Amino acid sequence: MSTSAHSVVEPTARTKAIAGTLVVAYALLTMIPLVWIFLTALKTPPDSISYPPKIVFTPSLEGFCNLFTTRSRQTEEYIRSLPPAQGRCEEIARERNMAVAGPSNYLPRFWNSVVIAFGSTVLAVALGTMAAYGFSRFRVPLADDLLFFILSTRMMPPIAVAIPIYLMYRELGLSDTRLGMILLYTAVNVSLAVWLLKGFIDEIPREYEEAAMIDGYTRLQAFAKVVLPQAATGIAATAIFCMIFAWNEYAFAVLLTSGEAQTAPPFIPIIIGEGGQDWPAVAAGTTIFLIPIVVFTILLRKHLLRGITFGAVRK
Amino acid sequence: MNQSLQPNLIDRAAVATPAGLARRVRGLSDRAIAWIFIAPTILLLLAINIFPLIWTIRLSFTNYRANRPNALVRDVGIDNYVSILTDPEVWQPMQATAHFVIWTILIQTVLGFSLAWLIDRKFRGHGFWTTVILVPMMLSPAVVGNFWRFLYQPQIGLFNYGISAVTGVPPSSFEMLGSVSLAPWSIVVVDTWMWTPYVILICLAGLRSIPDYIYEAAEVDRASPWRQFWTITLPMALPFIMLAVLFRGIENFKMFDMVNLLTSGGPGSTTEVASITLKREAFEKWRTGYSSAFAIILFVTVFGLANIYVKALNRVKSR
């Protein structure tokens, strides 16, 4: 309950109940697609395309098996001639007259996502922290113009710069490499990192470093030993925002990678089973891919607003 | 360091410092550090943003084709720009983009602000439910587009099933993605599902920034709740709402991932937004020069509109 000073504007219990009901209804409605994708991941392919949509069904791991393996159709005689199935996935495949041919490309693509997201995040946050400190603490000529320039790089449609980047990467041998994608995502993320971190560093009183420098620290030591620890929360939040962007990015990934460095977002939609898209496998791939983001969202609650508005709005 | 001395030292530093302190102590000068710290970021952005942009401008005046690097490249002057700006078919993607941007912003702003206003009633558990609502906007638009393609299937999809359960229209009688009249709306629906939370979050910050005493004064003056809403809540939250519109507008103007996965621009070219045209010209037809000119026109349009809008936003803010 709020204090008596606020009682004049405190909503009545009935208002609150109505507001709560409406918001919860919207939240539940908005969750349906996510719950549905999760349920689909646990269905068999026939269950996933039955009509009316099945809410009650026997859970199966087939979607996950189909996501992680490739299978080939075999004759029943051939299947019977095989040694006993090893593991659940092989059993499921044989029930459908198939043999597991090998692993699918999902894991390597997922791993590419991890490496590229992590690499670009580390680089963007490192560069961003330095630049943000520079802008926050020193009188930099044309600082406002430089900051606006950094921000404006985000306004460009990715497709607009994709053409020359494609040509440039072809010349430099960076096309379809993880390094190329890391550098690209770093460049996209560094604008966010600078803006967010500048906000966080601005909030740390300069006096802390100045006291440290009077104690005999150099400027760099004061930065490393005083400012960095103080900015740790902000740096962590910024890192997660950068990671989420790189994790979710699709336009550059689909245009500039074709195999080796392909990440999960362009890969998941092209998982095809027998007779069209294998929706349980797609749903399984999507579910695995979304889990880290859902966890991060919960961790980021307090910083969400800053992160999505470049720090233009603070809570 | 002696703890008891610290406040005193801080006070002295605060008085003594501003510019000159570090220059007097050992180590790199402040000016050097500032440049060493800022330069890598600027260099990276020059290499991966500005250099490509300049290259795009250069290419936009040629007939270069990226799939035939050895073919003779000719300077064609402003031909690409002229042919884009005079081609009636180019207005199709511009209209599709405008339709998409205007409707998503309109719907999301109204819905987002209303929900933020409700959440601001601070009912029990509002923190938890707000977090639940915010999840969609953190997801990958491409992956979201792909799984909505599944929800939209006319025979098996949950969306059609839900609509038919509510309205009684048979689910296979309409195709969200396949029909010319519904396809643009299918994208608006997904975008609204995904991005309304974004507007909610910014509006919520706006509503929370209004000090309670203004409402208390209004209560004292016996202003009706309706009047309080129109004279206090809405005007004071307006700069925030406008900020949300700005960010959503820029993002939706360049929207690619969701549209590419939901409809790839079809059926026909009903959902072919500018980014999709650009991708087709650049990476399917390989008309690099032409598509570069198109990219520049797009960029100038976004940048111009954003700048005009920011001026308006600043005027509202300074009121």
XYZ file of C-alpha atoms in Angstrom:
634
model
C 0.000 0.000 0.000
C 1.219 3.462 -0.672
C 1.611 6.061 2.001
C -1.141 8.437 3.009
C 0.408 11.225 0.984
C -0.500 9.350 -2.185
C -3.916 8.272 -1.077
C -5.640 10.922 -3.163
C -4.614 9.254 -6.417
C -4.488 5.665 -5.224
C -6.817 3.617 -7.480
C -9.689 1.855 -5.770
C -9.606 -1.888 -5.202
C -12.239 -2.371 -7.872
C -10.288 -0.402 -10.461
C -7.240 -2.445 -9.666
C -9.139 -5.699 -10.068
C -10.492 -4.670 -13.465
C -7.077 -3.490 -14.638
C -5.463 -6.679 -13.360
C -7.987 -8.901 -15.117
C -7.531 -7.147 -18.461
C -3.739 -7.214 -18.275
C -3.643 -10.872 -17.255
C -6.036 -11.707 -20.096
C -3.739 -9.960 -22.567
C -0.680 -11.683 -21.104
C -2.309 -15.101 -21.445
C -3.416 -14.351 -25.000
C 0.074 -13.223 -25.916
C 1.567 -16.396 -24.472
C -0.573 -18.748 -26.589
C 1.771 -18.827 -29.619
C 4.760 -19.544 -27.383
C 2.986 -22.286 -25.473
C 1.790 -23.717 -28.764
C 5.287 -23.906 -30.217
C 6.467 -25.610 -27.045
C 3.629 -28.161 -27.229
C 4.288 -28.772 -30.913
C 7.898 -29.604 -30.105
C 6.608 -32.511 -28.026
C 4.222 -33.863 -30.676
C 4.663 -36.456 -33.387
C 4.448 -35.086 -36.950
C 0.932 -36.553 -37.473
C -0.271 -35.050 -34.177
C 1.189 -31.663 -35.109
C -0.941 -31.387 -38.247
C -4.157 -32.939 -36.992
C -7.355 -30.941 -37.114
C -8.822 -29.777 -34.810
C -5.508 -28.893 -33.146
C -4.672 -31.397 -30.437
C -4.269 -29.989 -26.959
C -4.163 -33.405 -25.319
C -1.637 -35.775 -26.863
C 1.000 -38.324 -25.915
C 4.312 -36.463 -25.663
C 7.018 -37.677 -27.977
C 10.675 -36.909 -28.493
C 10.330 -37.330 -32.221
C 10.607 -33.605 -32.895
C 13.898 -33.384 -31.043
C 15.182 -36.576 -32.718
C 14.269 -35.222 -36.146
C 15.953 -31.941 -35.263
C 19.259 -33.503 -34.307
C 19.475 -36.336 -36.853
C 19.003 -36.944 -40.541
C 17.107 -40.090 -41.522
C 16.591 -42.088 -44.659
C 13.591 -44.161 -45.677
C 14.278 -47.917 -45.866
C 12.366 -51.051 -46.760
C 10.893 -53.050 -43.925
C 13.198 -55.993 -44.728
C 16.214 -53.761 -44.475
C 15.038 -52.307 -41.147
C 14.481 -55.836 -39.793
C 17.975 -56.856 -40.871
C 19.554 -54.069 -38.808
C 21.075 -54.717 -35.364
C 18.877 -53.663 -32.402
C 18.272 -49.933 -32.246
C 20.535 -47.917 -30.012
C 18.827 -45.106 -28.228
C 15.350 -43.659 -28.388
C 15.871 -41.707 -31.600
C 16.832 -44.769 -33.569
C 13.793 -46.639 -32.203
C 11.468 -43.825 -33.246
C 13.031 -43.732 -36.702
C 12.538 -47.485 -37.169
C 8.910 -47.288 -36.148
C 8.541 -45.005 -39.156
C 10.570 -47.294 -41.436
C 13.590 -45.092 -41.362
C 17.203 -45.437 -40.383
C 19.207 -42.713 -38.734
C 21.773 -41.590 -41.290
C 23.737 -39.188 -39.128
C 23.627 -35.959 -37.192
C 21.800 -32.960 -38.639
C 23.235 -29.503 -39.093
C 21.344 -28.009 -36.160
C 24.096 -28.361 -33.571
C 26.817 -26.771 -35.738
C 24.434 -23.913 -36.602
C 23.490 -23.467 -32.959
C 27.177 -23.492 -32.056
C 27.823 -20.820 -34.705
C 25.154 -18.711 -33.022
C 26.858 -19.174 -29.668
C 30.347 -18.344 -30.961
C 29.250 -15.354 -33.054
C 26.961 -13.932 -30.360
C 29.574 -14.373 -27.676
C 32.502 -13.100 -29.754
C 30.712 -10.020 -31.019
C 29.385 -9.264 -27.542
C 32.825 -9.364 -25.934
C 34.260 -7.127 -28.645
C 31.339 -4.690 -28.705
C 31.291 -4.337 -24.928
C 35.072 -3.886 -24.727
C 35.090 -1.218 -27.435
C 31.889 0.297 -26.121
C 33.153 0.586 -22.560
C 36.308 2.331 -23.673
C 34.507 4.726 -25.993
C 31.798 5.401 -23.419
C 34.417 6.241 -20.811
C 36.142 8.488 -23.298
C 32.919 10.356 -24.063
C 31.827 10.467 -20.455
C 34.990 11.764 -18.842
C 36.942 13.785 -21.354
C 36.131 16.819 -23.374
C 36.145 15.274 -26.828
C 35.916 17.674 -29.752
C 32.646 17.223 -31.672
C 31.477 14.743 -29.041
C 27.791 15.302 -29.809
C 28.317 14.828 -33.529
C 30.339 11.675 -32.985
C 27.709 10.254 -30.656
C 24.971 11.042 -33.153
C 27.030 9.465 -35.917
C 27.412 6.330 -33.791
C 23.657 6.224 -33.226
C 22.767 6.891 -36.842
C 24.578 3.762 -38.002
C 21.603 1.914 -36.529
C 19.152 3.652 -38.831
C 20.526 2.030 -41.943
C 18.489 -0.879 -43.228
C 20.797 -3.914 -42.979
C 19.999 -4.791 -46.571
C 21.302 -1.403 -47.703
C 24.838 -2.032 -46.457
C 24.697 -5.757 -47.127
C 25.637 -5.316 -50.804
C 29.014 -3.618 -50.307
C 29.731 -5.716 -47.227
C 29.103 -8.761 -49.367
C 31.552 -7.438 -51.980
C 34.069 -6.360 -49.361
C 33.934 -9.701 -47.569
C 34.333 -11.525 -50.883
C 37.559 -9.599 -51.490
C 38.887 -10.108 -47.970
C 37.941 -13.784 -47.748
C 35.571 -13.034 -44.888
C 32.370 -14.227 -46.546
C 30.709 -17.041 -44.705
C 33.238 -16.974 -41.867
C 32.529 -16.617 -38.190
C 35.137 -13.862 -37.929
C 33.334 -11.859 -40.605
C 30.022 -12.187 -38.811
C 31.591 -11.355 -35.444
C 33.082 -8.138 -36.847
C 29.805 -7.222 -38.511
C 27.680 -7.766 -35.407
C 30.271 -5.945 -33.313
C 29.914 -2.926 -35.563
C 26.135 -3.057 -35.290
C 26.196 -3.549 -31.530
C 28.881 -1.068 -30.622
C 26.479 1.849 -31.131
C 24.121 0.445 -28.525
C 27.022 -0.392 -26.208
C 28.453 3.140 -26.339
C 25.101 4.816 -25.699
C 24.055 2.528 -22.893
C 27.411 2.453 -21.154
C 27.848 6.194 -21.406
C 24.641 6.484 -19.389
C 25.863 4.035 -16.790
C 29.335 5.615 -16.500
C 27.878 9.135 -16.316
C 26.138 8.020 -13.142
C 29.393 7.065 -11.410
C 30.705 10.150 -9.616
C 33.955 11.426 -11.123
C 35.182 12.043 -7.595
C 35.835 8.325 -7.134
C 38.503 8.279 -9.835
C 39.852 11.627 -8.818
C 40.325 10.413 -5.274
C 42.090 7.312 -6.609
C 44.360 9.471 -8.729
C 45.246 11.630 -5.791
C 46.213 8.371 -4.128
C 48.744 7.861 -6.901
C 46.837 5.784 -9.408
C 47.234 6.729 -13.042
C 44.122 7.525 -15.072
C 44.190 4.023 -16.592
C 44.552 2.356 -13.195
C 41.708 4.429 -11.827
C 39.593 3.382 -14.818
C 40.421 -0.300 -14.306
C 40.203 -0.415 -10.520
C 37.500 2.124 -9.736
C 35.262 2.708 -12.746
C 35.051 -0.823 -14.157
C 33.867 -2.444 -10.916
C 31.356 0.356 -10.389
C 30.016 -0.082 -13.915
C 29.883 -3.886 -13.683
C 26.087 -4.145 -13.559
C 25.714 -1.792 -16.488
C 28.347 -3.679 -18.459
C 26.574 -6.970 -17.781
C 23.203 -5.585 -18.873
C 24.757 -4.104 -22.011
C 26.436 -7.424 -22.773
C 23.137 -9.269 -22.597
C 21.469 -6.766 -24.930
C 24.297 -7.156 -27.443
C 24.116 -10.918 -27.109
C 20.354 -10.941 -27.718
C 20.757 -8.829 -30.848
C 23.478 -11.059 -32.295
C 21.531 -14.143 -31.291
C 18.364 -12.930 -33.034
C 19.904 -11.337 -36.129
C 18.644 -12.739 -39.417
C 19.030 -10.345 -42.368
C 22.832 -10.289 -42.492
C 23.024 -13.964 -41.591
C 20.764 -15.060 -44.419
C 22.470 -12.841 -47.008
C 26.100 -13.279 -46.049
C 26.360 -16.867 -44.838
C 25.502 -20.004 -46.689
C 26.870 -22.871 -44.681
C 30.049 -22.702 -42.634
C 29.128 -19.664 -40.570
C 25.351 -19.893 -40.798
C 23.602 -19.215 -37.497
C 20.394 -20.811 -36.229
C 17.787 -18.179 -37.320
C 18.250 -18.781 -41.055
C 18.577 -22.516 -40.467
C 15.490 -23.285 -38.361
C 12.943 -22.286 -41.054
C 14.526 -24.584 -43.636
C 14.236 -27.791 -41.633
C 12.242 -29.931 -44.034
C 10.904 -33.376 -43.276
C 9.233 -35.904 -45.510
C 6.301 -34.271 -47.266
C 6.948 -30.681 -46.292
C 8.059 -28.797 -43.245
C 8.676 -30.984 -40.203
C 6.841 -28.752 -37.717
C 7.744 -30.666 -34.526
C 11.421 -30.483 -35.489
C 11.096 -26.766 -36.320
C 9.278 -26.236 -33.025
C 11.958 -28.166 -31.141
C 14.693 -26.084 -32.767
C 12.759 -22.900 -31.973
C 12.177 -23.910 -28.350
C 15.859 -24.646 -27.721
C 16.770 -21.414 -29.459
C 14.306 -19.290 -27.454
C 15.067 -20.603 -23.972
C 18.218 -18.509 -23.393
C 16.372 -15.359 -24.490
C 13.462 -15.981 -22.151
C 15.903 -16.456 -19.267
C 17.782 -13.278 -20.226
C 14.555 -11.306 -20.439
C 13.732 -12.217 -16.868
C 17.256 -11.308 -15.738
C 17.101 -8.006 -17.598
C 13.736 -6.832 -16.254
C 15.204 -3.784 -14.559
C 17.288 -2.662 -17.520
C 14.908 -3.492 -20.365
C 13.744 0.048 -20.876
C 17.211 1.498 -21.134
C 18.407 -1.251 -23.403
C 15.654 -0.954 -25.963
C 15.730 2.831 -26.109
C 19.519 3.231 -26.232
C 19.398 4.687 -22.782
C 17.283 7.557 -24.095
C 14.768 6.764 -21.363
C 15.795 5.871 -17.855
C 13.735 4.341 -15.167
C 44.068 4.205 1.822
C 42.949 5.618 5.083
C 39.164 5.332 5.223
C 38.614 8.348 7.425
C 40.504 10.567 5.016
C 38.472 9.598 1.989
C 35.574 12.069 2.152
C 37.993 14.869 2.731
C 40.082 13.814 -0.253
C 37.017 13.543 -2.422
C 35.991 17.041 -1.452
C 39.400 18.400 -2.231
C 39.522 16.565 -5.561
C 36.137 17.863 -6.525
C 37.294 21.395 -5.988
C 40.759 21.005 -7.419
C 40.194 18.878 -10.475
C 38.195 19.732 -13.404
C 40.466 19.611 -16.396
C 44.034 19.578 -15.272
C 44.536 16.948 -12.627
C 45.463 13.911 -14.672
C 47.932 15.808 -16.779
C 49.899 16.523 -13.663
C 50.017 12.882 -12.575
C 52.072 10.240 -14.283
C 50.872 8.132 -17.187
C 49.246 8.967 -20.486
C 47.712 12.360 -20.893
C 43.930 12.569 -20.807
C 43.790 13.674 -24.408
C 45.763 10.603 -25.515
C 43.585 8.286 -23.465
C 40.407 9.834 -24.823
C 41.527 9.199 -28.390
C 42.920 5.739 -27.716
C 39.593 4.816 -26.120
C 37.341 6.272 -28.771
C 39.318 5.607 -31.939
C 38.757 1.818 -32.231
C 34.980 2.253 -32.178
C 35.063 5.039 -34.735
C 37.443 3.084 -36.967
C 35.282 -0.033 -36.820
C 32.176 1.960 -37.695
C 34.010 3.681 -40.531
C 35.146 0.306 -41.891
C 31.885 -1.595 -41.556
C 29.271 1.158 -41.853
C 30.530 4.285 -43.526
C 32.864 2.720 -46.062
C 30.094 0.374 -47.291
C 27.669 3.275 -47.381
C 30.031 5.306 -49.542
C 30.582 2.248 -51.698
C 26.814 1.882 -52.070
C 26.611 5.490 -53.215
C 29.372 4.880 -55.727
C 27.743 1.681 -57.026
C 24.400 3.421 -57.339
C 25.750 5.401 -60.284
C 26.887 2.305 -62.183
C 25.368 -0.732 -63.852
C 27.577 -3.105 -61.836
C 26.358 -6.654 -61.232
C 27.903 -8.485 -58.282
C 27.454 -11.905 -59.881
C 29.516 -10.828 -62.914
C 32.519 -9.127 -61.328
C 34.493 -9.251 -64.582
C 31.898 -7.640 -66.794
C 32.526 -4.121 -67.994
C 31.244 -1.604 -65.465
C 29.742 1.500 -66.957
C 28.950 4.773 -65.282
C 25.297 5.455 -65.843
C 25.023 8.746 -64.004
C 21.695 9.208 -62.283
C 19.906 6.710 -64.536
C 19.266 4.286 -61.687
C 17.686 6.972 -59.569
C 15.596 8.269 -62.454
C 14.336 4.822 -63.357
C 13.430 4.052 -59.737
C 11.664 7.330 -59.090
C 9.717 7.191 -62.350
C 8.861 3.494 -62.290
C 5.226 3.131 -61.201
C 5.971 -0.382 -59.928
C 8.441 0.918 -57.387
C 5.608 2.704 -55.638
C 4.094 -0.657 -54.821
C 6.760 -1.581 -52.200
C 6.678 1.982 -50.893
C 2.921 1.734 -50.430
C 3.201 -1.709 -48.858
C 5.816 -0.348 -46.449
C 3.715 2.707 -45.629
C 0.629 0.569 -45.047
C 2.581 -1.727 -42.773
C 4.295 1.092 -40.839
C 1.177 3.238 -40.392
C -1.156 0.462 -39.264
C 1.304 -1.240 -36.920
C 2.147 2.060 -35.264
C -1.478 3.090 -34.937
C -2.635 -0.217 -33.462
C 0.401 -0.726 -31.260
C 0.318 2.778 -29.862
C -3.338 2.605 -28.870
C -3.073 -0.944 -27.535
C 0.309 -0.393 -25.884
C -0.675 2.849 -24.185
C -3.958 1.384 -22.933
C -2.197 -1.618 -21.463
C 0.501 0.542 -19.889
C -2.239 2.684 -18.365
C -3.860 -0.450 -16.924
C -0.554 -1.843 -15.642
C 0.080 1.498 -13.973
C -2.935 0.803 -11.687
C -0.410 -1.341 -9.776
C -2.688 -4.317 -9.221
C -1.343 -7.320 -7.380
C 1.297 -9.188 -9.422
C 1.660 -6.427 -12.033
C 5.446 -6.877 -12.063
C 5.210 -10.544 -12.926
C 2.594 -10.111 -15.645
C 4.471 -7.211 -17.189
C 7.542 -9.412 -17.512
C 5.423 -12.130 -19.133
C 4.041 -9.618 -21.622
C 7.520 -8.385 -22.519
C 8.843 -11.758 -23.680
C 7.736 -11.621 -27.364
C 9.741 -8.501 -28.170
C 12.979 -10.163 -27.070
C 12.629 -13.013 -29.550
C 14.112 -13.284 -33.005
C 11.723 -11.764 -35.584
C 12.800 -14.423 -38.083
C 12.003 -17.296 -35.763
C 8.768 -15.601 -34.715
C 7.784 -15.145 -38.373
C 8.481 -18.777 -39.027
C 6.378 -20.137 -36.225
C 3.522 -17.787 -37.029
C 3.618 -19.281 -40.525
C 2.660 -22.500 -38.762
C -0.075 -20.857 -36.688
C -1.519 -19.335 -39.884
C -1.856 -22.629 -41.807
C -5.481 -22.699 -43.001
C -5.994 -26.429 -42.463
C -4.026 -27.082 -39.307
C -3.129 -23.727 -37.815
C -4.148 -22.576 -34.385
C -4.938 -19.035 -35.528
C -7.636 -20.044 -38.006
C -8.987 -22.496 -35.483
C -9.220 -19.800 -32.827
C -10.921 -17.349 -35.194
C -13.437 -19.952 -36.254
C -14.117 -20.928 -32.645
C -14.932 -17.309 -31.844
C -16.718 -16.209 -35.025
C -18.018 -19.422 -36.551
C -16.323 -18.756 -39.902
C -14.991 -22.089 -41.190
C -11.203 -22.117 -40.750
C -10.381 -23.297 -44.253
C -12.456 -20.533 -45.840
C -9.749 -17.924 -45.354
C -6.012 -17.976 -45.764
C -4.123 -15.335 -43.843
C -0.926 -15.704 -45.847
C -2.339 -16.753 -49.182
C -5.047 -14.199 -49.839
C -4.347 -10.841 -51.368
C -6.623 -8.994 -48.977
C -5.490 -10.700 -45.766
C -1.735 -11.169 -46.259
C -0.776 -7.573 -45.342
C -2.875 -7.902 -42.202
C -1.235 -11.179 -41.262
C 2.022 -9.256 -40.939
C 0.352 -6.472 -38.972
C -1.028 -9.081 -36.538
C 2.358 -10.707 -35.918
C 4.134 -7.369 -35.612
C 1.516 -6.228 -33.122
C 1.868 -9.418 -31.107
C 5.614 -8.999 -31.033
C 6.086 -5.259 -30.559
C 3.136 -3.984 -28.531
C 5.182 -4.874 -25.410
C 7.800 -2.388 -26.567
C 5.253 0.422 -26.653
C 3.868 -0.721 -23.296
C 7.299 -0.490 -21.703
C 8.055 3.013 -22.962
C 4.551 4.294 -22.154
C 4.853 2.810 -18.697
C 8.022 4.810 -18.139
C 6.167 7.884 -19.323
C 3.252 7.314 -16.954
C 5.584 6.679 -14.026
C 7.413 9.928 -14.741
C 4.288 11.990 -13.974
C 4.614 13.252 -10.414
C 1.744 12.368 -8.069
C 1.354 15.923 -6.815
C -0.093 17.034 -10.146
C -2.923 14.551 -9.742
C -3.341 15.568 -6.128
C -3.709 19.185 -7.180
C -6.247 18.133 -9.804
C -8.186 16.214 -7.157
C -8.232 19.279 -4.983
C -9.634 21.211 -7.938
C -12.209 18.426 -8.365
C -11.200 17.643 -11.926
C -13.033 14.561 -13.201
C -10.930 11.446 -13.936
C -11.733 11.929 -17.611
C -10.443 15.500 -17.518
C -7.359 14.436 -15.566
C -6.599 11.899 -18.271
C -6.856 14.444 -21.115
C -5.135 17.346 -19.387
C -2.478 15.547 -17.355
C -1.880 11.911 -18.253
C -1.892 12.094 -22.035
C 0.062 15.345 -22.543
C 2.708 14.368 -19.977
C 3.173 10.912 -21.444
C 3.169 12.248 -25.015
C 6.951 12.654 -25.446
C 7.379 9.015 -24.428
C 4.654 7.831 -26.788
C 6.315 9.798 -29.582
C 9.652 8.207 -28.760
C 8.098 4.755 -29.026
C 6.586 5.713 -32.375
C 9.989 6.932 -33.585
C 11.813 3.737 -32.673
C 9.048 1.492 -34.009
C 8.786 3.564 -37.170
C 12.495 3.266 -37.968
C 12.501 -0.450 -37.215
C 9.380 -1.207 -39.206
C 10.481 0.869 -42.143
C 13.435 -1.466 -42.586
C 11.579 -4.607 -41.531
C 12.859 -7.628 -43.382
C 13.096 -10.818 -41.329
C 9.475 -11.323 -40.341
C 8.084 -10.462 -43.759
C 10.640 -12.607 -45.544
C 9.653 -15.637 -43.500
C 5.911 -15.077 -43.351
C 5.110 -14.243 -46.966
C 8.386 -13.471 -48.801
C 6.483 -10.538 -50.282
C 3.595 -12.570 -51.685
C 0.977 -13.344 -52.694
C 1.778 -11.466 -55.873
C 3.500 -8.449 -54.435
C 0.904 -7.490 -51.831
C 3.308 -7.687 -48.900
C 6.429 -6.746 -50.771
C 7.865 -4.116 -48.452
C 10.920 -2.104 -49.470
C 13.488 -4.407 -47.856
C 12.097 -7.391 -49.717
C 12.305 -5.569 -53.055
C 15.829 -4.553 -52.190
C 16.834 -8.121 -51.390
C 15.279 -9.412 -54.610
C 16.977 -6.793 -56.771
C 20.334 -7.158 -55.035
C 20.651 -10.839 -54.265
C 18.312 -12.576 -56.714
C 18.383 -10.417 -59.828
C 21.903 -9.203 -58.973
C 21.195 -5.683 -60.216
C 23.754 -4.285 -57.799
C 23.893 -0.746 -59.159
C 20.141 -0.393 -59.357
C 19.587 -1.852 -55.893
C 22.291 0.397 -54.447
C 20.378 3.421 -55.707
C 17.233 1.952 -54.161
C 19.072 1.451 -50.860
C 20.260 5.065 -50.851
C 16.732 6.335 -51.558
C 15.460 4.229 -48.655
C 18.160 5.400 -46.290
C 17.620 9.045 -47.183
C 13.880 8.577 -46.668
C 14.265 7.024 -43.205
C 16.881 9.508 -42.184
C 14.868 12.470 -43.458
C 11.614 11.359 -41.884
C 13.372 10.552 -38.599
C 14.985 13.995 -38.510
C 11.738 15.844 -39.190
C 10.072 13.733 -36.542
C 12.793 14.341 -33.950
C 12.327 18.099 -34.451
C 8.622 17.677 -33.690
C 9.464 15.491 -30.709
C 11.803 18.129 -29.307
C 9.121 20.757 -29.692
C 6.698 18.609 -27.682
C 9.341 17.909 -25.057
C 10.245 21.551 -24.542
C 6.603 22.543 -24.069
